[in-house]
mmCIF file of C-alpha atoms in Angstrom:
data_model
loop_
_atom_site.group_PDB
_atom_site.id
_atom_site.type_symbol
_atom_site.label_atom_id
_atom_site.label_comp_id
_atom_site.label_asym_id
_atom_site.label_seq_id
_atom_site.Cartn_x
_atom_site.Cartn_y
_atom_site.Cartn_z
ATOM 1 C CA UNK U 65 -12.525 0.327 26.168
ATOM 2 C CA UNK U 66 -15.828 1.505 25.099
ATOM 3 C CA UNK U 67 -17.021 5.459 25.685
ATOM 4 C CA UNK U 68 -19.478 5.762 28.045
ATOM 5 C CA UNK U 69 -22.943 7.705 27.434
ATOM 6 C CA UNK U 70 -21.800 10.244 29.750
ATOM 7 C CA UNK U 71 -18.675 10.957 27.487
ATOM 8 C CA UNK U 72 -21.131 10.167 24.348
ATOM 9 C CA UNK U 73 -23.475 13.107 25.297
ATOM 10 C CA UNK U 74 -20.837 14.885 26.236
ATOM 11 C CA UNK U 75 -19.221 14.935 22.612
ATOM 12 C CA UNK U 76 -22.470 15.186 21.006
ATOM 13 C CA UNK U 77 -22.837 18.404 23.081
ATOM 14 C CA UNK U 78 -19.311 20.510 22.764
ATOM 15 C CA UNK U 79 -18.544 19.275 19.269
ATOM 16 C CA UNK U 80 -14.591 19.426 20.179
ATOM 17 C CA UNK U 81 -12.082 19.676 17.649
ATOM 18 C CA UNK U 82 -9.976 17.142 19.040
ATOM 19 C CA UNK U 83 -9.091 14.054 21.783
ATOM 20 C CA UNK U 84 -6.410 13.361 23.418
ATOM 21 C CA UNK U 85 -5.407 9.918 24.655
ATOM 22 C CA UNK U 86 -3.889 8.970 27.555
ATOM 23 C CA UNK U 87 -2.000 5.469 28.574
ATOM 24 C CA UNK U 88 -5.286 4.413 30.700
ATOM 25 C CA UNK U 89 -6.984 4.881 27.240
ATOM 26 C CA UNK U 90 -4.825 2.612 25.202
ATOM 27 C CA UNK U 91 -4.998 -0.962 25.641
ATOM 28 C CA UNK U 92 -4.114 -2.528 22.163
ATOM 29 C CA UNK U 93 -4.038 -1.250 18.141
ATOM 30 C CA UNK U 94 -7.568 -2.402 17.535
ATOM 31 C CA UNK U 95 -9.384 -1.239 20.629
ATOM 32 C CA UNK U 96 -7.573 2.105 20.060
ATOM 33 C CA UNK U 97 -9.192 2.554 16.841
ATOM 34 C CA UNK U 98 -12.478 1.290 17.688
ATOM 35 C CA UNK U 99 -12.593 3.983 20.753
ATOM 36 C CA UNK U 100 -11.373 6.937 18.435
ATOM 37 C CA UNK U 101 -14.207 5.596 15.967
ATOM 38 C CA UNK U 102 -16.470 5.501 18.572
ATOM 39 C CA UNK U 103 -15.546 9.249 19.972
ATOM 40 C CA UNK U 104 -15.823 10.797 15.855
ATOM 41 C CA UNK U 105 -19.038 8.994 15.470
ATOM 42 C CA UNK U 106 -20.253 11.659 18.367
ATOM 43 C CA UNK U 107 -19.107 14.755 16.174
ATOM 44 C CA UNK U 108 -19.610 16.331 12.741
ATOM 45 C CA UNK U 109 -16.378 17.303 12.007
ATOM 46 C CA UNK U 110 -12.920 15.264 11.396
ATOM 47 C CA UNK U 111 -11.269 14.706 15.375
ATOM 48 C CA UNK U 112 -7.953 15.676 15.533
ATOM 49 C CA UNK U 113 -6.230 12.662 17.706
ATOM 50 C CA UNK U 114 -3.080 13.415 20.111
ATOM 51 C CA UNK U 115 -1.577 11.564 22.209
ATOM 52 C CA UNK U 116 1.591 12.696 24.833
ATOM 53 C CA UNK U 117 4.572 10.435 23.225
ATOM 54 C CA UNK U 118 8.029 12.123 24.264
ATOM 55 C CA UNK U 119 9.284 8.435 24.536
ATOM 56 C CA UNK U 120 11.040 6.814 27.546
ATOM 57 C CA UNK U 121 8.961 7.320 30.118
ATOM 58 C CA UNK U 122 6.592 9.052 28.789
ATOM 59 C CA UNK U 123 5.561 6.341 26.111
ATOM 60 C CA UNK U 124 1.584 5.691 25.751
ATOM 61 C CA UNK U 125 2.156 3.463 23.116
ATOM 62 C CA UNK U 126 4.738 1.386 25.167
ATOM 63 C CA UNK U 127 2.047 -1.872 25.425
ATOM 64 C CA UNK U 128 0.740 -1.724 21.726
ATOM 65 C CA UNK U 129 3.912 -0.696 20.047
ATOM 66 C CA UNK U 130 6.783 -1.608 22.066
ATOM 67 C CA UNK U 131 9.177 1.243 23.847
ATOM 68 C CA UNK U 132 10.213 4.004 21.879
ATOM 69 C CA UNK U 133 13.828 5.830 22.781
ATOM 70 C CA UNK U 134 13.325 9.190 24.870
ATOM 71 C CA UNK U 135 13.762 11.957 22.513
ATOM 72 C CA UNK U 136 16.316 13.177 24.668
ATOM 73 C CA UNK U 137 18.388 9.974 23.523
ATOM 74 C CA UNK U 138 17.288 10.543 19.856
ATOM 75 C CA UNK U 139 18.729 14.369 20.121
ATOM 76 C CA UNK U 140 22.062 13.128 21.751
ATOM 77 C CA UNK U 141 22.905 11.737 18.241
ATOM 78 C CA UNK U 142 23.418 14.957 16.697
ATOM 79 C CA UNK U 143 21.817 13.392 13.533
ATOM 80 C CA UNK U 144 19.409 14.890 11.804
ATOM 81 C CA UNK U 145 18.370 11.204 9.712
ATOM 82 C CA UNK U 146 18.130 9.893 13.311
ATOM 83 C CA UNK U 147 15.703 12.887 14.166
ATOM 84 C CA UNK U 148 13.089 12.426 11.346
ATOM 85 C CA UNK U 149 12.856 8.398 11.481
ATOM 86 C CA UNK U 150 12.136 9.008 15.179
ATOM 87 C CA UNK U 151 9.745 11.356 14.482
ATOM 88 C CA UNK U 152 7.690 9.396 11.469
ATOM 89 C CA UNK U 153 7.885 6.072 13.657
ATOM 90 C CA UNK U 154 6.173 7.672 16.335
ATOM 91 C CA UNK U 155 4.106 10.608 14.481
ATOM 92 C CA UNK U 156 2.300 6.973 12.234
#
């Protein structure tokens, strides 16, 4: 997925702190970082990047990363280990 000049111009023009992505966004690793490259190349200043990843089914990176656990299933564990691998799995 490539931006579009509309979206271009737009960046160019509001200079936004940040994107977020969405799962329409995300195809595959590579494209990912070639659109988010794309979108910074439109502003002056570094692009903070989010993305809505609660795992289960809420899981944008399902297709380029495989499924993550809902956190809901990650709290049930009671573990706080558990808790912080979930979280730097899914926060790199």
């Amino acid at each position: 997925m490539e931006i579009s000049t509309r979206l271009a111009s737009l960046l160019r023009r509001l200079q936004p702190a940040g994107v977020i992505l969405f799962a329409r966004n995300i195809k595959d690793p590579q494209q990912t970082w070639r659109l988010l490259r794309e979108c910074q190349k439109c502003v002056s200043a570094p692009l903070f990047t989010c993305i809505d990843m609660e795992g289960g089914t809420v899981d944008r990176l399902r297709d380029a990363l495989g499924a993550a656990p809902p956190a809901a299933d990650v709290f049930a564990t009671g573990d706080a280990g558990v808790f912080r691998k979930h979280g730097k799995i899914i926060g790199e």
